[in-house]
Coordinates of C-alpha atoms in Angstrom, one line a residue:
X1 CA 49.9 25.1 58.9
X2 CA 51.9 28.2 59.7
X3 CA 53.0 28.5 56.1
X4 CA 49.5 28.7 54.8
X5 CA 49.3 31.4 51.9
X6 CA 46.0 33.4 52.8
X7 CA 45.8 35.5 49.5
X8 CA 42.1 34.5 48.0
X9 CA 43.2 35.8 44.7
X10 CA 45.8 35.5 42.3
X11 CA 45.4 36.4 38.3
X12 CA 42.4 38.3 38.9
X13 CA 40.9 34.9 39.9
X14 CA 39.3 34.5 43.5
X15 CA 39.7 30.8 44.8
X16 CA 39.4 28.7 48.4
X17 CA 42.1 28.4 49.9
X18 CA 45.4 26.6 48.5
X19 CA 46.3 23.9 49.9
X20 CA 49.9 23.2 52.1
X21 CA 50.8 19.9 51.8
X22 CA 53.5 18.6 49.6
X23 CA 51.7 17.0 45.9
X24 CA 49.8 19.3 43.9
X25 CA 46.2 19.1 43.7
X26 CA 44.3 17.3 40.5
X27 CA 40.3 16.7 40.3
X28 CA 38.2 15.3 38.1
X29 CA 34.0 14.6 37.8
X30 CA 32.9 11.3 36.8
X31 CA 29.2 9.9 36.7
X32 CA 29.4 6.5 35.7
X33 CA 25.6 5.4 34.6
X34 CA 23.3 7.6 32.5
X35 CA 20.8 7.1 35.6
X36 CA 20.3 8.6 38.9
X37 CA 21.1 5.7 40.9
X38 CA 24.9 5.4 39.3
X39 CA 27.2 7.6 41.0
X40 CA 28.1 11.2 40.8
X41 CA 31.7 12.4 42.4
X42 CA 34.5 15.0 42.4
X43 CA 37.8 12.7 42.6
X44 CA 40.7 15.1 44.0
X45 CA 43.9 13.4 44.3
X46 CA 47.6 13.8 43.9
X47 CA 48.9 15.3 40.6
X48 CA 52.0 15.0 38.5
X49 CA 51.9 18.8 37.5
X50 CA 53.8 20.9 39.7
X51 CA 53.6 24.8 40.6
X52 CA 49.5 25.0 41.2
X53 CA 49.9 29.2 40.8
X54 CA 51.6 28.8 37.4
X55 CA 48.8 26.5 36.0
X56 CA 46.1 28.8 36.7
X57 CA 44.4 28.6 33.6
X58 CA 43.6 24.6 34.3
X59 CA 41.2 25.7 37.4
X60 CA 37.9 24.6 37.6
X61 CA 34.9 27.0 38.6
X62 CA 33.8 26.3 41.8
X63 CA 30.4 26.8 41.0
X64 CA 29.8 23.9 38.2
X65 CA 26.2 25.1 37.1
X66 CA 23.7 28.5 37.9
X67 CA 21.1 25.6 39.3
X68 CA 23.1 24.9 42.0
X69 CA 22.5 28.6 42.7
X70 CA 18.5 28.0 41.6
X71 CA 18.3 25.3 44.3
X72 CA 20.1 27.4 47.2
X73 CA 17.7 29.8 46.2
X74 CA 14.8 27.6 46.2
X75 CA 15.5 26.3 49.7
X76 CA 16.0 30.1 51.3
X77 CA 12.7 30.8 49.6
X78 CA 13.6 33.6 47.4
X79 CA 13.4 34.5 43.8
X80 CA 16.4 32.6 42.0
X81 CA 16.7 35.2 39.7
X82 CA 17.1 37.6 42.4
X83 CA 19.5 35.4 44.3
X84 CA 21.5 34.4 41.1
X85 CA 22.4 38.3 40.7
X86 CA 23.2 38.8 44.0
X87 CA 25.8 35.9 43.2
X88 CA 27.1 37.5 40.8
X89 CA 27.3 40.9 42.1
X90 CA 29.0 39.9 45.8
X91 CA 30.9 36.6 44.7
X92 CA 31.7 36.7 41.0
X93 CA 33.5 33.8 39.8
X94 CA 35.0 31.2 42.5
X95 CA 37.8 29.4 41.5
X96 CA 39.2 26.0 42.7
X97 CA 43.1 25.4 43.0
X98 CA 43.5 22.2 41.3
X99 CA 44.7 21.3 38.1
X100 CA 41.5 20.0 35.7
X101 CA 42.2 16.9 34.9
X102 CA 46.0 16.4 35.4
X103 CA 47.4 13.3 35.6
X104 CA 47.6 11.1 38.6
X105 CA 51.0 11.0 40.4
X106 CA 52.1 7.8 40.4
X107 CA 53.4 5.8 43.4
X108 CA 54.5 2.6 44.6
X109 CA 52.4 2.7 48.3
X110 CA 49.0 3.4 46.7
X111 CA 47.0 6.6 48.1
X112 CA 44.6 5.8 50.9
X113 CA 41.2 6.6 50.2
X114 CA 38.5 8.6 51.3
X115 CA 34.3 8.8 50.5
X116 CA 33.2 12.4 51.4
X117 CA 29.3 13.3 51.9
X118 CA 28.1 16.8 52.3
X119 CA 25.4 18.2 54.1
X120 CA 21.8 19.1 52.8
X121 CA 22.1 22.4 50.4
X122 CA 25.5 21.1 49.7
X123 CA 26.9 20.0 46.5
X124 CA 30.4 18.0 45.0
X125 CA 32.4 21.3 45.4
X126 CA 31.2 22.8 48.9
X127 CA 33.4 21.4 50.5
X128 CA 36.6 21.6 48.4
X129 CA 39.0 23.4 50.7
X130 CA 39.5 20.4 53.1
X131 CA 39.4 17.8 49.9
X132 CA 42.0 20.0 48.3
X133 CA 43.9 19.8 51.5
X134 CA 43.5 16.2 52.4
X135 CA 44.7 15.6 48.9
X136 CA 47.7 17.7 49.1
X137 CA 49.2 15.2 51.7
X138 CA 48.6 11.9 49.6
X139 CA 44.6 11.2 50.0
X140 CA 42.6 10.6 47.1
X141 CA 39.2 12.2 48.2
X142 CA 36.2 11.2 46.3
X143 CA 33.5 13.9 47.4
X144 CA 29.8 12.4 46.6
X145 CA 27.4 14.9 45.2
X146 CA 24.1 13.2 46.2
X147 CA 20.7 12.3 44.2
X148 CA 18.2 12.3 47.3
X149 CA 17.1 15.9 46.3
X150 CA 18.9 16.8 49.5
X151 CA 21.6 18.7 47.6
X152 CA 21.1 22.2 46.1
X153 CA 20.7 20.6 43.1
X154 CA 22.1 17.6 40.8
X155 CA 21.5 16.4 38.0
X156 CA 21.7 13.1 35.7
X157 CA 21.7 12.5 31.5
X158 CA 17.5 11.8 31.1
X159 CA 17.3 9.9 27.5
X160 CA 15.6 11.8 25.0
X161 CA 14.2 11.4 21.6
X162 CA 15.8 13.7 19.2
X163 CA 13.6 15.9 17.3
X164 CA 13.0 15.5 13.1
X165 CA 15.5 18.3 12.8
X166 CA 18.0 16.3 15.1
X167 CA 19.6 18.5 17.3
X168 CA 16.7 19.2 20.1
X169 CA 15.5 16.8 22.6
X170 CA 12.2 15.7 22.2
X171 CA 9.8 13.5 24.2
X172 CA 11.2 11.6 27.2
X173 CA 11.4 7.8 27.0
X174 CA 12.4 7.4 30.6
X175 CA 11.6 9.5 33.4
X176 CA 12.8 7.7 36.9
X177 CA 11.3 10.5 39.4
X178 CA 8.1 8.1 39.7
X179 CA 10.4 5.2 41.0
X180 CA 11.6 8.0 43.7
X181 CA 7.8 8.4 44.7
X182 CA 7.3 4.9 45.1
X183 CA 6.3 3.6 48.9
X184 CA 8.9 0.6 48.4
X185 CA 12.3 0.7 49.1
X186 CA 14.8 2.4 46.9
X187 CA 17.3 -0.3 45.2
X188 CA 19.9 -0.2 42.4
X189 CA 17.7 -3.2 40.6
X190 CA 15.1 -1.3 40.0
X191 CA 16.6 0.0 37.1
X192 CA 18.1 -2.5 34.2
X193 CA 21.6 -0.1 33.6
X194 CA 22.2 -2.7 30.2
X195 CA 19.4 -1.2 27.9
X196 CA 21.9 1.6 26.6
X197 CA 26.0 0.9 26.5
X198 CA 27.5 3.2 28.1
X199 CA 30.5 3.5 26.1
X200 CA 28.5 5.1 23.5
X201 CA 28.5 9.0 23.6
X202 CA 25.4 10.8 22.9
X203 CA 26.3 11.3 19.0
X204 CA 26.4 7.6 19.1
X205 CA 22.8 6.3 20.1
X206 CA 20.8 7.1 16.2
X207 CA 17.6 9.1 16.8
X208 CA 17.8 8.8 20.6
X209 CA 20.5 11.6 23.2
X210 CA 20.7 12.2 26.6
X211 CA 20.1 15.3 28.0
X212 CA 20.8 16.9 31.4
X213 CA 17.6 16.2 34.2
X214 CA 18.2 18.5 36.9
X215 CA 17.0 17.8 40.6
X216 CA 16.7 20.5 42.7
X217 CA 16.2 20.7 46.5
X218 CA 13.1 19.2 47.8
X219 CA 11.6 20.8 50.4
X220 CA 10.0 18.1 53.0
X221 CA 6.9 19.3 55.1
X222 CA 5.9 18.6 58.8
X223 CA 4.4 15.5 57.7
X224 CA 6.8 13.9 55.7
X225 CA 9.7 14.7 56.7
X226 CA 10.8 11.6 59.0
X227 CA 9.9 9.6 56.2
X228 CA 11.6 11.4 53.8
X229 CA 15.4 11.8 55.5
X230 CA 14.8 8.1 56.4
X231 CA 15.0 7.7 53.0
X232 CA 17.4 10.1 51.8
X233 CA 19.8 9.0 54.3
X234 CA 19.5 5.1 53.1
X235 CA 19.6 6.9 49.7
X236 CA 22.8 8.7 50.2
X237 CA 24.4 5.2 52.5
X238 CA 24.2 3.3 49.3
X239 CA 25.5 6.0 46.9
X240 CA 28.9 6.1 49.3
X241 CA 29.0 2.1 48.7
X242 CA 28.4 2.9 45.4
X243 CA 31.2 5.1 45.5
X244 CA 34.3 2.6 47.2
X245 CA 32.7 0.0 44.1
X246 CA 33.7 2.4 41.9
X247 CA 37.3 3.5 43.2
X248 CA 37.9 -0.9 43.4
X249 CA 37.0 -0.5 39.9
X250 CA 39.8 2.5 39.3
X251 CA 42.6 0.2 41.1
X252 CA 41.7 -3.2 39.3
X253 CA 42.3 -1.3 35.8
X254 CA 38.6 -1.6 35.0
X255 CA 37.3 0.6 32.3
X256 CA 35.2 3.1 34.2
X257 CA 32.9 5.1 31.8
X258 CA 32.3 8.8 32.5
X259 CA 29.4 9.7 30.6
X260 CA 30.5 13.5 31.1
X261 CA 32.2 15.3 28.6
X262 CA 35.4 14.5 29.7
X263 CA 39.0 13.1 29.1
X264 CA 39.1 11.0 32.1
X265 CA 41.6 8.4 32.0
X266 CA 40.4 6.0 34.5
X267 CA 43.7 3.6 34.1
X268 CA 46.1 6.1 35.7
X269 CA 44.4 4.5 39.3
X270 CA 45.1 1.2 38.0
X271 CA 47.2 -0.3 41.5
X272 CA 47.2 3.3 43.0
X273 CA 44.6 3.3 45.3
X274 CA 44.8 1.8 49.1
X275 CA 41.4 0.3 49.6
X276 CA 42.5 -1.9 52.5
X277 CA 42.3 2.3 54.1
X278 CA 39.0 3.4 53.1
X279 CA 37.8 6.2 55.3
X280 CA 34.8 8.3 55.4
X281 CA 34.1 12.1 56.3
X282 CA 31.0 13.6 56.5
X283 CA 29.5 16.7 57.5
X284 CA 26.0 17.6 58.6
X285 CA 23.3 15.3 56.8
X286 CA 26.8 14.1 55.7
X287 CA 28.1 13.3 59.1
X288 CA 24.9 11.7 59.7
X289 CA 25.5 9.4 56.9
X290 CA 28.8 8.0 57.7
X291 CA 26.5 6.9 61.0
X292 CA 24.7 4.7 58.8
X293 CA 27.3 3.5 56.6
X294 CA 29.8 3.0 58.9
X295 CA 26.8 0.7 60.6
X296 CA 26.4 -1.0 56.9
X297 CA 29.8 -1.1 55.0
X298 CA 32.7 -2.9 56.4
X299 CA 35.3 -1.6 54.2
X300 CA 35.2 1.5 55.6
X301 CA 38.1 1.3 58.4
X302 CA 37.0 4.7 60.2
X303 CA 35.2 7.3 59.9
X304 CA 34.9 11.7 60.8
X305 CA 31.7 12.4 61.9
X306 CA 32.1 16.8 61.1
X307 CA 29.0 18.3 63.3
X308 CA 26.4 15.6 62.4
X309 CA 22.8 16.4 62.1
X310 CA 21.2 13.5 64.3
X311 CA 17.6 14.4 63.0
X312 CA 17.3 11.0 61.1
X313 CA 17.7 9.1 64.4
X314 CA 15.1 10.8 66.4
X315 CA 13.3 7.9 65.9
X316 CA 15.2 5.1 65.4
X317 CA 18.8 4.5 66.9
X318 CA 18.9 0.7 66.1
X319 CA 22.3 1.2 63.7
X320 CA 24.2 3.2 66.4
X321 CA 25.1 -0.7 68.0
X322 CA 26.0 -2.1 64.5
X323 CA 28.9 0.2 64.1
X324 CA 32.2 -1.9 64.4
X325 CA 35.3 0.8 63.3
X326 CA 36.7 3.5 65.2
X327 CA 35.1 7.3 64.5
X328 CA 35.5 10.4 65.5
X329 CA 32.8 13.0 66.3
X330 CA 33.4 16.6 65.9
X331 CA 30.5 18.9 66.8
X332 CA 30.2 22.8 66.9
X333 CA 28.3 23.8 70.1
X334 CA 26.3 26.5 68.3
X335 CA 24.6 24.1 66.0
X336 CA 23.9 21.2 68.4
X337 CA 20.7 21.3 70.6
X338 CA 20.6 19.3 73.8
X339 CA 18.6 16.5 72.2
X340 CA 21.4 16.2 69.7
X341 CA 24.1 16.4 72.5
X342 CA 22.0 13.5 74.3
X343 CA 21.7 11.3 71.1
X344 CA 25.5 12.0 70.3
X345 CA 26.4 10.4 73.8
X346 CA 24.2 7.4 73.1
X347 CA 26.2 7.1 70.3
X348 CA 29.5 6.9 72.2
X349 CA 27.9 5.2 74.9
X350 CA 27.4 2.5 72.2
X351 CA 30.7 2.4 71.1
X352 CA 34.0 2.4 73.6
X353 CA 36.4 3.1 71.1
X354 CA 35.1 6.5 69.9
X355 CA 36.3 9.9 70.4
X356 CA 34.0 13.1 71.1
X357 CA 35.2 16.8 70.9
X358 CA 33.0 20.2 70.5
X359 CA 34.6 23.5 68.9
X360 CA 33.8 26.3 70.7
X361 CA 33.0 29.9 69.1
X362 CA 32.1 27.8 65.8
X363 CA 28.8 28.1 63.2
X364 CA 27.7 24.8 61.2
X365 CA 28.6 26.2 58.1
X366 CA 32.6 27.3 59.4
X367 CA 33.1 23.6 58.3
X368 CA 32.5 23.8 54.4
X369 CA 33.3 26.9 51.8
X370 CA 31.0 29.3 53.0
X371 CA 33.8 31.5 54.7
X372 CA 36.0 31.9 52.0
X373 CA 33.4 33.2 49.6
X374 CA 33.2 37.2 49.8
X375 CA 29.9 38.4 51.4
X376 CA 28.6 35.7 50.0
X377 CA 24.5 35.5 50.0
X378 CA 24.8 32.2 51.1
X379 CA 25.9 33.7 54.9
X380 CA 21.7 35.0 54.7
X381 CA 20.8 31.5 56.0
X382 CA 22.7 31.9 59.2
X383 CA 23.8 35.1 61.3
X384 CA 26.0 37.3 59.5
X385 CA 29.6 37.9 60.9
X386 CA 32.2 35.0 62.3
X387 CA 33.7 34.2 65.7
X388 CA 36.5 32.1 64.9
X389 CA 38.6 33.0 62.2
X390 CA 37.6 31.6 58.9
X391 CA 41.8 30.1 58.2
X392 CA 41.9 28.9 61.9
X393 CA 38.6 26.7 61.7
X394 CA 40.2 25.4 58.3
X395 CA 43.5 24.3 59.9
X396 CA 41.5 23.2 62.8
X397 CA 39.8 20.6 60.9
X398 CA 42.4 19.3 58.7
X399 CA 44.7 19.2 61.0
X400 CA 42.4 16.9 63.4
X401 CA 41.1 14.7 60.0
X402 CA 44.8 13.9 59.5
X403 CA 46.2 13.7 62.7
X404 CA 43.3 11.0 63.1
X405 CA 43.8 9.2 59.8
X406 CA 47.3 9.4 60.6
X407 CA 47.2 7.4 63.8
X408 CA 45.4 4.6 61.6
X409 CA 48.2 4.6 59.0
X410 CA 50.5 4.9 61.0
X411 CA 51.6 8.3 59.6
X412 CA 53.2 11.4 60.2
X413 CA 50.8 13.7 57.5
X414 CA 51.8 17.2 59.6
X415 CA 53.4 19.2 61.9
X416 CA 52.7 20.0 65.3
X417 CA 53.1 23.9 65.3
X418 CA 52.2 26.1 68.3
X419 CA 49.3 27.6 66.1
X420 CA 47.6 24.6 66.0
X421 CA 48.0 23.9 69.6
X422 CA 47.1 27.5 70.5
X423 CA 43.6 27.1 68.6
X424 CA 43.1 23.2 70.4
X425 CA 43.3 24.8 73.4
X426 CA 41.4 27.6 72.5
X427 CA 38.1 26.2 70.9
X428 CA 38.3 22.3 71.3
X429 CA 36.6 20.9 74.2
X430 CA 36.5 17.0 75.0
X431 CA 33.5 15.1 75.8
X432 CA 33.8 15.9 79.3
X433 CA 32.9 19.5 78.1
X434 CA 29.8 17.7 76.4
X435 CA 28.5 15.7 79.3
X436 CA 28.7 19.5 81.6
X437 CA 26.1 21.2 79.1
X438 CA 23.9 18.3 78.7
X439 CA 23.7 18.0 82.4

């Protein structure tokens, strides 16, 4: 981590941070049902390009839409229009360091795997500096963007009728957001995926297309909002099962439709991918996710808990005992409130073979983009201004995700340099730490 590059800009283009690990970075979106119950990820993995700098051209924005914007804007409780030109006037364009679509560097040990959830507000890209890294030293990171209505916004293809002129949607023939407001339990059945193939594009389907439905952020109220993260979080579990179906699918050579405009070539991951090592990382709503599907998916063979927001088990800890695989808990002492601390410690009290550590001089949101994006209006849901240094809680967390991952592989991912042990030593405290403030 010594060697990281800490230019934000090169070409005129501002981007996260590039990664330092030894493959260059590709990514790629696939959503592989024209319904919201399919799933919806960023894939970043190791590329057969080389020199990331040179192929600057083949970035992709880090921003995919202005509605992810809308939604932030929504959920602050400000005018989007407003908010969208203060995006443009204090960010600009965002770019990530990974070649668009590059091809898949082929190898004969297969890339372990990883299922990445972000946290409410969040979306596929938020949290692309540590996927970018991760996949620098041989991951392949698939980075959920969920349909709960807990992210900033999503979005899925709604089928249309085309008008008489044929070229403008018309009336909707299918409109699921009823099915999301029904009192019974979500499922995948509830929706027959066969009445349109999905091989067919949208010039394909006669008088009918398939338009983008977006979903912005839904606001819960003091009433329903137990019910509602209940919900979302059983919502967002099933996506990240969803999500290990579909990367089996990538290794066993399936065809795996993308009904995005894309060139994905879903048979460069035929026999590439290590699903026997399936991990998951989540942060926030995210980290409390990976409670729940560690709890409910055995493939998983460990899991990163990043600052998890324990709200959904307030009132209802009954999966914390059905966990069977080794996790480890990383929390940020500014975000966590006693009653979280307490409920994290039930957690480990539930499970021996479990590790707990807090980062000192920390906010929540040190663990996604946020820092790297230049007086970003984002920062105006928290307190302005950092205490720990925005490339040191980066390393920080990378270097503890693969030093962890590394232990279960069996790996070496990186070095031990004396920065990372001066920041340990500086902002990580063990669950000793923990049990001292509770007290």
């Amino acid at each position: 981590m010594e060697n990281r590059i800490k230019t934000l800009k090169y070409k005129g283009k501002r981007h996260v941070p590039l990664p330092t690990g030894p493959y260059t970075v590709g990514c790629t979106d696939v959503m592989n049902s024209y319904f919201k119950f399919g799933v919806f990820v960023r894939i970043y993995y190791p590329s057969k390009d080389s020199g990331i700098l040179d192929r600057y051209l083949q970035w992709p924005p880090w921003l995919p839409h202005k509605q992810y914007v809308n939604g932030y804007a929504s959920r602050l409780g400000v005018s989007p229009r407003f908010y969208r030109f203060m995006q443009n006037i204090l960010v600009g364009k965002l770019y990530v360091p990974a070649v668009w679509q590059g091809e898949l560097l082929p190898t004969d040990e297969k890339y372990p795997v990883i299922v990445f959830s972000h946290g409410l507000s969040g979306w596929r890209t938020t949290y692309s500096s540590i996927c970018l890294e991760l996949a620098s030293h041989g991951f392949v990171v698939a980075a959920v963007e969920h349909r709960d209505y807990s992210a900033s916004a999503s979005f899925y293809k709604k089928q249309v009728r085309m008008s008489a002129a044929g070229n403008h949607p018309g009336s909707s023939l299918c409109d699921l957001d009823e099915l999301l407001n029904d009192p019974n339990e979500l499922s995948y059945c509830d929706v027959v995926e066969d009445e349109h193939h999905p091989s067919q594009s949208t010039q394909d389907v006669g008088p009918f297309t398939h338009a983008d439905e977006w979903m912005l952020y839904l606001h819960p109220t003091k009433d329903n909002e137990t019910l509602l993260r209940s919900r979302q979080l059983r919502r967002r579990s099933k996506e990240c099962s969803g999500t290990l179906d579909l990367l089996e699918d990538l290794d066993r050579g399936r065809l795996v439709v993308n009904v995005l405009d894309s060139t994905f070539d879903s048979v460069m991951f035929r026999n590439q991918l290590d699903l026997k090592n399936a991990f998951f990382i989540g942060h926030s709503f995210g980290g409390a996710t990976g409670i729940l599907c560690l709890a409910t998916e055995i493939r998983f063979k460990a899991g990163i808990f990043l600052d998890p927001w324990m709200f959904p088990f307030y009132h209802d800890q009954s999966c914390f005992s059905m966990i069977s695989q080794p996790f480890l808990c990383l929390l940020v002492k500014s975000f966590q409130t006693k009653k979280d601390l307490r409920m994290s410690k039930q957690l480990q009290d539930t499970h021996n073979d479990s590790q707990f550590l807090l980062m000192k001089d920390a906010e929540h949101r040190d663990l996604c983009d946020t820092p790297f994006l230049p007086k970003c209006p984002i920062s105006l849901s928290s307190r302005i201004g950092f205490k720990i240094e925005k490339f040191s809680a980066l390393d920080l967390t990378t270097n503890l995700i693969l030093e962890y991952f590394g232990n279960h592989l069996g790996k070496s991912f990186c070095d031990e340099s004396r920065n990372i042990e001066f920041l340990k030593k500086k902002y990580l405290r063990t669950d000793q730490y923990i049990d001292k403030i509770i007290k």
